[in-house]
mmCIF file of C-alpha atoms in Angstrom:
data_model
loop_
_atom_site.group_PDB
_atom_site.id
_atom_site.type_symbol
_atom_site.label_atom_id
_atom_site.label_comp_id
_atom_site.label_asym_id
_atom_site.label_seq_id
_atom_site.Cartn_x
_atom_site.Cartn_y
_atom_site.Cartn_z
ATOM 1 C CA MET A 91 107.167 143.554 77.747
ATOM 2 C CA PRO A 92 103.738 144.090 76.139
ATOM 3 C CA ASP A 93 103.040 147.085 74.120
ATOM 4 C CA GLN A 94 99.971 148.835 75.840
ATOM 5 C CA SER A 95 99.199 150.624 72.370
ATOM 6 C CA LEU A 96 98.271 147.293 70.714
ATOM 7 C CA PRO A 97 95.117 145.477 70.916
ATOM 8 C CA VAL A 98 95.301 142.237 72.937
ATOM 9 C CA SER A 99 93.331 139.160 71.680
ATOM 10 C CA THR A 100 90.899 137.372 73.858
ATOM 11 C CA ALA A 101 93.107 134.344 74.121
ATOM 12 C CA SER A 102 96.221 136.407 75.068
ATOM 13 C CA MET A 103 94.188 138.395 77.590
ATOM 14 C CA GLY A 104 92.920 135.178 79.162
ATOM 15 C CA ALA A 105 96.605 133.932 79.412
ATOM 16 C CA LEU A 106 97.718 137.287 80.802
ATOM 17 C CA GLU A 107 94.941 137.094 83.434
ATOM 18 C CA ARG A 108 95.969 133.718 84.593
ATOM 19 C CA GLN A 109 99.694 134.903 84.931
ATOM 20 C CA LEU A 110 98.677 137.838 86.829
ATOM 21 C CA ALA A 111 96.531 135.757 89.188
ATOM 22 C CA ALA A 112 99.336 133.263 89.777
ATOM 23 C CA GLN A 113 101.753 136.087 90.673
ATOM 24 C CA LYS A 114 99.150 137.834 92.795
ATOM 25 C CA ALA A 115 98.746 134.879 94.864
ATOM 26 C CA ARG A 116 102.602 134.762 95.630
ATOM 27 C CA ARG A 117 102.797 138.521 96.644
ATOM 28 C CA PRO A 118 103.793 138.930 100.305
ATOM 29 C CA ALA A 119 101.049 140.949 102.302
ATOM 30 C CA ASP A 120 103.672 143.262 103.763
ATOM 31 C CA PRO A 121 106.525 143.668 101.435
ATOM 32 C CA LEU A 122 109.809 145.283 102.083
ATOM 33 C CA LEU A 123 110.199 148.326 99.595
ATOM 34 C CA SER A 124 113.805 149.334 98.604
ATOM 35 C CA LEU A 125 114.140 152.800 97.072
ATOM 36 C CA VAL A 126 117.471 153.005 95.276
ATOM 37 C CA VAL A 127 118.690 156.647 94.816
ATOM 38 C CA PRO A 128 121.936 157.320 92.911
ATOM 39 C CA VAL A 129 123.506 160.688 93.983
ATOM 40 C CA PHE A 130 126.483 162.749 92.568
ATOM 41 C CA ASN A 131 127.052 166.161 94.172
ATOM 42 C CA GLU A 132 123.498 166.526 95.369
ATOM 43 C CA GLU A 133 124.100 168.163 98.829
ATOM 44 C CA GLU A 134 121.151 170.630 98.327
ATOM 45 C CA SER A 135 118.624 167.868 97.396
ATOM 46 C CA ILE A 136 118.971 165.117 100.246
ATOM 47 C CA ASP A 137 116.922 166.773 102.935
ATOM 48 C CA ILE A 138 114.212 168.022 100.470
ATOM 49 C CA PHE A 139 113.928 164.489 99.155
ATOM 50 C CA LEU A 140 113.664 162.870 102.542
ATOM 51 C CA GLU A 141 111.205 165.444 103.659
ATOM 52 C CA GLN A 142 108.941 164.674 100.718
ATOM 53 C CA VAL A 143 109.451 160.817 100.515
ATOM 54 C CA VAL A 144 109.582 159.601 104.137
ATOM 55 C CA PRO A 145 106.263 160.998 105.209
ATOM 56 C CA LEU A 146 104.492 159.651 102.290
ATOM 57 C CA LEU A 147 105.912 156.108 102.835
ATOM 58 C CA GLU A 148 104.962 156.260 106.499
ATOM 59 C CA ARG A 149 101.478 157.338 105.719
ATOM 60 C CA ASP A 150 100.902 154.394 103.447
ATOM 61 C CA ARG A 151 102.261 152.103 106.256
ATOM 62 C CA LEU A 152 104.928 150.666 103.837
ATOM 63 C CA ARG A 153 108.050 148.820 105.263
ATOM 64 C CA PHE A 154 110.791 150.530 103.419
ATOM 65 C CA GLU A 155 114.435 151.151 103.245
ATOM 66 C CA ILE A 156 116.243 153.929 101.231
ATOM 67 C CA VAL A 157 119.469 152.875 99.577
ATOM 68 C CA PHE A 158 121.563 155.927 98.594
ATOM 69 C CA VAL A 159 124.423 155.270 96.342
ATOM 70 C CA ASN A 160 127.178 157.925 96.497
ATOM 71 C CA ASP A 161 128.749 158.037 93.070
ATOM 72 C CA GLY A 162 132.043 159.673 94.039
ATOM 73 C CA SER A 163 130.472 163.130 95.087
ATOM 74 C CA ARG A 164 132.974 165.826 95.732
ATOM 75 C CA ASP A 165 130.828 168.111 97.815
ATOM 76 C CA GLU A 166 129.126 167.501 101.198
ATOM 77 C CA THR A 167 126.729 164.806 99.923
ATOM 78 C CA LEU A 168 128.406 161.997 101.902
ATOM 79 C CA ALA A 169 128.456 163.828 105.120
ATOM 80 C CA ARG A 170 124.742 164.839 104.831
ATOM 81 C CA LEU A 171 124.015 161.228 103.896
ATOM 82 C CA PHE A 172 125.722 160.087 107.179
ATOM 83 C CA ASN A 173 123.700 162.603 109.201
ATOM 84 C CA SER A 174 120.561 161.388 107.662
ATOM 85 C CA SER A 175 121.432 157.698 108.274
ATOM 86 C CA THR A 176 122.121 158.620 112.002
ATOM 87 C CA ARG A 177 118.709 160.039 112.410
ATOM 88 C CA ASP A 178 116.888 157.497 110.535
ATOM 89 C CA HIS A 179 118.009 153.753 110.589
ATOM 90 C CA ARG A 180 116.021 152.841 107.291
ATOM 91 C CA ILE A 181 118.656 154.747 105.389
ATOM 92 C CA ARG A 182 121.562 152.867 103.921
ATOM 93 C CA ILE A 183 124.539 154.204 102.220
ATOM 94 C CA VAL A 184 126.593 152.493 99.592
ATOM 95 C CA ASN A 185 129.564 154.617 98.960
ATOM 96 C CA LEU A 186 131.538 154.060 95.769
ATOM 97 C CA SER A 187 135.334 154.482 95.713
ATOM 98 C CA ARG A 188 134.965 157.260 92.827
ATOM 99 C CA ASN A 189 132.614 158.393 90.120
ATOM 100 C CA PHE A 190 131.556 155.444 88.028
ATOM 101 C CA GLY A 191 128.496 157.090 86.316
ATOM 102 C CA LYS A 192 124.742 156.681 86.914
ATOM 103 C CA GLU A 193 124.360 153.372 85.484
ATOM 104 C CA ALA A 194 127.079 151.792 87.273
ATOM 105 C CA ALA A 195 125.550 153.533 90.550
ATOM 106 C CA LEU A 196 122.273 152.149 89.835
ATOM 107 C CA THR A 197 123.584 148.620 89.392
ATOM 108 C CA ALA A 198 125.362 148.919 92.745
ATOM 109 C CA GLY A 199 122.052 149.843 94.507
ATOM 110 C CA ILE A 200 120.230 146.995 92.950
ATOM 111 C CA ASP A 201 122.958 144.571 94.103
ATOM 112 C CA HIS A 202 122.781 145.906 97.645
ATOM 113 C CA ALA A 203 118.885 146.422 97.977
ATOM 114 C CA ARG A 204 117.123 143.909 100.260
ATOM 115 C CA GLY A 205 113.668 144.605 99.427
ATOM 116 C CA ASP A 206 110.856 142.382 97.878
ATOM 117 C CA VAL A 207 110.383 145.232 95.438
ATOM 118 C CA LEU A 208 112.666 147.981 94.219
ATOM 119 C CA ILE A 209 112.059 151.292 92.831
ATOM 120 C CA PRO A 210 114.977 153.291 91.312
ATOM 121 C CA MET A 211 114.427 157.164 91.885
ATOM 122 C CA ASP A 212 116.118 160.367 91.089
ATOM 123 C CA ILE A 213 116.817 162.537 94.152
ATOM 124 C CA ASP A 214 115.533 165.653 92.231
ATOM 125 C CA LEU A 215 112.032 164.689 92.642
ATOM 126 C CA GLN A 216 111.161 164.601 89.089
ATOM 127 C CA ASP A 217 110.202 161.074 89.776
ATOM 128 C CA PRO A 218 107.023 161.888 91.775
ATOM 129 C CA PRO A 219 106.925 159.910 95.030
ATOM 130 C CA GLU A 220 103.106 159.956 94.907
ATOM 131 C CA LEU A 221 103.476 157.325 92.143
ATOM 132 C CA ILE A 222 104.743 154.766 94.615
ATOM 133 C CA GLU A 223 101.436 153.941 95.886
ATOM 134 C CA PRO A 224 99.824 153.228 92.205
ATOM 135 C CA PHE A 225 103.120 151.304 91.548
ATOM 136 C CA ILE A 226 102.322 148.988 94.490
ATOM 137 C CA ALA A 227 98.800 148.737 93.568
ATOM 138 C CA ARG A 228 99.628 147.340 90.074
ATOM 139 C CA TRP A 229 102.318 145.203 91.483
ATOM 140 C CA ARG A 230 99.709 143.629 93.887
ATOM 141 C CA GLU A 231 97.558 142.918 90.670
ATOM 142 C CA GLY A 232 100.369 140.712 89.538
ATOM 143 C CA TYR A 233 102.680 142.781 87.409
ATOM 144 C CA ASP A 234 106.490 142.165 87.859
ATOM 145 C CA ILE A 235 107.392 145.586 86.322
ATOM 146 C CA VAL A 236 105.524 148.881 86.810
ATOM 147 C CA TYR A 237 107.066 151.679 84.901
ATOM 148 C CA GLY A 238 106.296 155.435 84.900
ATOM 149 C CA VAL A 239 105.380 157.063 81.401
ATOM 150 C CA ARG A 240 106.021 160.722 81.025
ATOM 151 C CA SER A 241 102.779 161.923 79.703
ATOM 152 C CA ALA A 242 103.957 165.631 79.763
ATOM 153 C CA ARG A 243 107.441 167.039 80.062
ATOM 154 C CA THR A 244 106.693 170.612 80.572
ATOM 155 C CA TRP A 245 109.986 171.585 82.171
ATOM 156 C CA ASP A 246 112.113 169.871 79.660
ATOM 157 C CA THR A 247 113.395 172.179 76.808
ATOM 158 C CA ALA A 248 112.026 171.633 73.180
ATOM 159 C CA ALA A 249 115.344 170.474 72.131
ATOM 160 C CA LYS A 250 115.485 167.634 74.923
ATOM 161 C CA ARG A 251 111.855 166.576 74.182
ATOM 162 C CA LEU A 252 112.532 166.267 70.306
ATOM 163 C CA SER A 253 115.861 164.349 70.718
ATOM 164 C CA ALA A 254 114.181 161.996 73.368
ATOM 165 C CA SER A 255 111.546 161.140 70.889
ATOM 166 C CA TRP A 256 113.813 160.595 68.001
ATOM 167 C CA PHE A 257 116.023 158.454 70.181
ATOM 168 C CA TYR A 258 113.081 156.130 71.264
ATOM 169 C CA ARG A 259 112.138 155.899 67.441
ATOM 170 C CA VAL A 260 115.621 155.024 66.369
ATOM 171 C CA PHE A 261 116.271 152.542 69.158
ATOM 172 C CA ASN A 262 113.173 150.741 68.714
ATOM 173 C CA SER A 263 113.485 150.519 64.794
ATOM 174 C CA MET A 264 117.002 148.994 65.256
ATOM 175 C CA SER A 265 116.854 146.888 68.503
ATOM 176 C CA PRO A 266 115.018 143.454 68.942
ATOM 177 C CA VAL A 267 114.458 144.671 72.506
ATOM 178 C CA ARG A 268 111.655 147.491 72.467
ATOM 179 C CA ILE A 269 111.656 150.104 75.240
ATOM 180 C CA PRO A 270 108.382 152.101 75.887
ATOM 181 C CA GLU A 271 108.742 155.644 74.789
ATOM 182 C CA ASN A 272 109.077 158.518 77.275
ATOM 183 C CA VAL A 273 110.066 156.097 80.078
ATOM 184 C CA GLY A 274 113.105 156.384 82.336
ATOM 185 C CA ASP A 275 114.432 154.365 85.213
ATOM 186 C CA PHE A 276 111.632 155.245 87.497
ATOM 187 C CA ARG A 277 109.667 152.022 87.879
ATOM 188 C CA LEU A 278 108.885 149.170 90.435
ATOM 189 C CA VAL A 279 110.732 145.966 89.745
ATOM 190 C CA ASP A 280 109.912 142.714 91.544
ATOM 191 C CA ARG A 281 112.383 140.733 93.264
ATOM 192 C CA ARG A 282 112.453 137.787 90.745
ATOM 193 C CA ALA A 283 113.162 140.385 87.872
ATOM 194 C CA ILE A 284 115.846 141.917 90.079
ATOM 195 C CA GLU A 285 117.533 138.507 90.494
ATOM 196 C CA VAL A 286 117.667 138.145 86.642
ATOM 197 C CA LEU A 287 119.162 141.780 86.317
ATOM 198 C CA ARG A 288 121.891 140.871 88.867
ATOM 199 C CA GLN A 289 123.083 138.017 86.605
ATOM 200 C CA LEU A 290 123.772 140.338 83.627
ATOM 201 C CA PRO A 291 127.513 140.926 83.501
ATOM 202 C CA GLU A 292 128.130 143.614 81.058
ATOM 203 C CA ARG A 293 130.163 146.599 81.908
ATOM 204 C CA ASN A 294 128.596 149.028 79.623
ATOM 205 C CA ARG A 295 125.184 149.343 81.126
ATOM 206 C CA PHE A 296 122.078 150.875 79.583
ATOM 207 C CA MET A 297 119.510 150.057 82.327
ATOM 208 C CA LYS A 298 116.486 151.176 80.393
ATOM 209 C CA GLY A 299 117.373 148.350 77.771
ATOM 210 C CA LEU A 300 118.258 145.938 80.414
ATOM 211 C CA PHE A 301 114.937 146.523 82.485
ATOM 212 C CA ALA A 302 113.278 145.849 79.083
ATOM 213 C CA TRP A 303 115.411 142.872 78.060
ATOM 214 C CA VAL A 304 114.465 140.787 81.306
ATOM 215 C CA GLY A 305 110.948 140.658 80.100
ATOM 216 C CA PHE A 306 108.060 139.659 82.553
ATOM 217 C CA ASN A 307 104.685 141.161 82.702
ATOM 218 C CA ALA A 308 104.769 145.122 82.767
ATOM 219 C CA VAL A 309 102.390 147.889 82.704
ATOM 220 C CA GLY A 310 102.866 151.727 82.485
ATOM 221 C CA VAL A 311 101.403 154.491 84.748
ATOM 222 C CA PRO A 312 101.164 157.788 83.144
ATOM 223 C CA TYR A 313 102.358 160.916 85.120
ATOM 224 C CA GLU A 314 103.474 164.610 84.478
ATOM 225 C CA ARG A 315 107.126 165.230 84.986
ATOM 226 C CA PRO A 316 107.479 167.952 87.486
ATOM 227 C CA GLN A 317 110.271 170.646 87.667
ATOM 228 C CA ARG A 318 113.579 169.719 89.496
ATOM 229 C CA ALA A 319 113.140 170.409 93.378
ATOM 230 C CA ALA A 320 116.789 171.468 93.852
ATOM 231 C CA GLY A 321 120.374 171.549 92.427
ATOM 232 C CA SER A 322 120.941 171.106 88.429
ATOM 233 C CA SER A 323 121.199 168.155 86.102
ATOM 234 C CA LYS A 324 124.458 166.451 85.585
ATOM 235 C CA PHE A 325 123.625 165.439 82.114
ATOM 236 C CA ASN A 326 124.671 167.848 79.420
ATOM 237 C CA LEU A 327 124.172 167.453 75.547
ATOM 238 C CA TRP A 328 127.440 165.631 75.104
ATOM 239 C CA ARG A 329 126.676 163.128 77.991
ATOM 240 C CA LEU A 330 123.256 162.488 76.637
ATOM 241 C CA TRP A 331 124.618 161.867 73.124
ATOM 242 C CA ASN A 332 127.147 159.378 74.487
ATOM 243 C CA PHE A 333 124.471 157.872 76.604
ATOM 244 C CA ALA A 334 122.054 157.372 73.571
ATOM 245 C CA LEU A 335 125.073 155.809 71.604
ATOM 246 C CA ASP A 336 125.731 153.381 74.324
ATOM 247 C CA GLY A 337 122.209 152.302 74.250
ATOM 248 C CA VAL A 338 122.033 151.725 70.521
ATOM 249 C CA VAL A 339 125.443 149.938 70.565
ATOM 250 C CA SER A 340 124.619 147.792 73.550
ATOM 251 C CA PHE A 341 121.333 146.430 72.100
ATOM 252 C CA SER A 342 121.572 146.572 68.289
ATOM 253 C CA THR A 343 124.098 145.283 65.478
ATOM 254 C CA VAL A 344 122.269 147.183 62.754
ATOM 255 C CA PRO A 345 124.689 149.969 62.333
ATOM 256 C CA LEU A 346 127.265 147.296 61.412
ATOM 257 C CA ARG A 347 124.966 145.531 59.111
ATOM 258 C CA ALA A 348 124.021 148.809 57.523
ATOM 259 C CA TRP A 349 127.392 149.606 56.322
ATOM 260 C CA PHE A 350 127.609 146.146 54.801
ATOM 261 C CA TYR A 351 124.633 147.125 52.571
ATOM 262 C CA VAL A 352 126.156 150.456 51.895
ATOM 263 C CA GLY A 353 129.398 148.776 50.677
ATOM 264 C CA VAL A 354 127.265 146.489 48.468
ATOM 265 C CA VAL A 355 125.323 149.427 46.979
ATOM 266 C CA ILE A 356 128.649 151.367 46.339
ATOM 267 C CA ALA A 357 130.236 148.367 44.750
ATOM 268 C CA THR A 358 127.367 147.830 42.523
ATOM 269 C CA VAL A 359 127.441 151.395 41.404
ATOM 270 C CA ALA A 360 131.195 151.327 40.763
ATOM 271 C CA VAL A 361 130.790 148.098 38.613
ATOM 272 C CA LEU A 362 128.053 149.531 36.707
ATOM 273 C CA TYR A 363 130.006 152.821 36.040
ATOM 274 C CA ALA A 364 133.095 150.893 35.102
ATOM 275 C CA LEU A 365 131.088 149.000 32.437
ATOM 276 C CA PHE A 366 129.584 152.341 31.172
ATOM 277 C CA ILE A 367 133.154 153.944 30.892
ATOM 278 C CA VAL A 368 134.411 150.784 29.152
ATOM 279 C CA THR A 369 131.371 150.641 26.756
ATOM 280 C CA ARG A 370 131.735 154.313 25.986
ATOM 281 C CA VAL A 371 135.442 154.025 25.247
ATOM 282 C CA LEU A 372 134.917 151.156 22.886
ATOM 283 C CA ILE A 373 132.391 152.969 21.096
ATOM 284 C CA PHE A 374 133.515 156.500 21.105
ATOM 285 C CA GLY A 375 137.109 156.135 21.770
ATOM 286 C CA ILE A 376 139.438 157.330 24.531
ATOM 287 C CA ASP A 377 137.840 159.735 26.926
ATOM 288 C CA THR A 378 139.923 161.852 29.396
ATOM 289 C CA PRO A 379 138.354 161.722 32.800
ATOM 290 C CA GLY A 380 137.550 164.908 34.629
ATOM 291 C CA TYR A 381 139.680 166.023 37.722
ATOM 292 C CA ALA A 382 136.683 167.257 39.622
ATOM 293 C CA SER A 383 134.654 164.111 39.345
ATOM 294 C CA LEU A 384 137.739 162.046 40.464
ATOM 295 C CA LEU A 385 138.409 164.066 43.381
ATOM 296 C CA ILE A 386 134.732 164.042 44.588
ATOM 297 C CA ALA A 387 134.757 160.100 44.329
ATOM 298 C CA VAL A 388 137.929 159.751 46.149
ATOM 299 C CA LEU A 389 136.827 162.185 49.005
ATOM 300 C CA LEU A 390 133.404 160.410 49.240
ATOM 301 C CA MET A 391 134.877 157.019 49.532
ATOM 302 C CA GLY A 392 137.437 158.237 51.952
ATOM 303 C CA ALA A 393 134.620 159.826 54.210
ATOM 304 C CA ILE A 394 132.572 156.398 53.948
ATOM 305 C CA GLN A 395 135.408 154.377 55.030
ATOM 306 C CA LEU A 396 136.444 156.644 57.949
ATOM 307 C CA LEU A 397 132.643 156.530 59.103
ATOM 308 C CA SER A 398 132.393 152.816 58.779
ATOM 309 C CA LEU A 399 135.710 152.425 60.784
ATOM 310 C CA GLY A 400 134.259 154.667 63.452
ATOM 311 C CA ILE A 401 131.268 152.358 63.768
ATOM 312 C CA ILE A 402 133.367 149.412 63.935
ATOM 313 C CA GLY A 403 135.406 151.167 66.519
ATOM 314 C CA GLU A 404 132.565 151.730 68.846
ATOM 315 C CA TYR A 405 131.812 148.055 68.839
ATOM 316 C CA LEU A 406 135.353 147.133 69.114
ATOM 317 C CA GLY A 407 135.938 149.561 72.021
ATOM 318 C CA ARG A 408 133.156 148.060 74.003
ATOM 319 C CA LEU A 409 134.433 144.451 73.381
ATOM 320 C CA PHE A 410 137.721 145.612 74.557
ATOM 321 C CA LEU A 411 136.375 146.691 77.878
ATOM 322 C CA GLU A 412 134.108 143.632 78.394
ATOM 323 C CA VAL A 413 137.057 141.238 77.637
ATOM 324 C CA LYS A 414 139.098 142.841 80.512
ATOM 325 C CA GLY A 415 136.378 141.765 82.886
ATOM 326 C CA ARG A 416 136.849 144.731 85.413
ATOM 327 C CA PRO A 417 134.172 145.329 88.008
ATOM 328 C CA ILE A 418 131.256 147.557 87.036
ATOM 329 C CA TYR A 419 131.853 149.486 90.258
ATOM 330 C CA VAL A 420 133.986 149.378 93.522
ATOM 331 C CA VAL A 421 132.415 149.990 96.898
ATOM 332 C CA GLU A 422 134.442 151.963 99.481
ATOM 333 C CA GLY A 423 131.926 150.980 102.177
ATOM 334 C CA VAL A 424 128.325 150.367 103.126
ATOM 335 C CA TYR A 425 127.120 152.333 105.990
ATOM 336 C CA GLU A 426 123.949 152.028 108.312
ATOM 337 C CA GLU A 427 123.009 154.087 111.257
ATOM 338 C CA GLY A 428 125.853 156.413 110.335
ATOM 339 C CA GLY A 429 128.468 153.696 110.749
ATOM 340 C CA PRO A 430 129.945 150.810 108.522
ATOM 341 C CA GLN A 431 128.022 147.704 107.950
ATOM 342 C CA PRO A 432 129.635 144.687 109.437
ATOM 343 C CA ARG A 433 130.888 142.141 106.946
ATOM 344 C CA GLN A 434 128.709 139.126 106.218
ATOM 345 C CA ASP A 435 131.216 136.293 105.900
#
């Protein structure tokens, strides 16, 4: 994924233009667009979302489908989706058997989308549907991935903006796969990139990293992130912390390697200190060690060992989940036009 902030050489630019021209020639004139919308307890937002998005897509004369993924909602979300699907046959519902989390729900939507291009969106309209048109325009230029860049996050708290900035810096400093700053899941993805994503089998999903990992030619489109249209966010501080931890552990082994170097430094200091003690005893005689310094050393080493074991445990726990090979999600049913979709044998 090219970094838009870095200058591009003339030779590289020429190669990029040739790639874009080749892909532009392969683009269908009338593509099918799949909007993938994971929902969890969003009964208040469904009608608002459809009232905003559907007229916009019809105005631009786009062929489209809207794939709602119900992630085990416990309110009237599924019932309202059924009603919407009955009124508009372009709406499909992938109903998961329970709550598997947003990353799994997004994966289910990607697996069931039929479009030539796919756009994951949040139902709260903080991903502005007005960006779909410029996304399509950049895709027609030959780009395989067009992502939205949050140039302004006025409605986010200062703590959330600061923690997000730290996360991107820490992640990109440790991971060989760079993700653009202030970029979420809102993006357009071409079918050939989607087919690569569908081949990735890991159970611990960090979709921002996976979108970056597949590569292909990508470009950003800046936008101001608006206020949530309805409902409330399902991500609290604890879930955001675990989400960030999943991202770092999924794409970097630097935390493991860092503790190897911490061990080397501590061992070196211990050997040097031991040599110092032996030398001082040989020169000045027996020295009685202090209780306070001994206690501090023991507590420090114990804390470092527990911390390093915790980091190893994070990786080991994810390895445990991957080895079991359970599916990422379980689909209760796929519904179209208010009824179940017939099986494709």
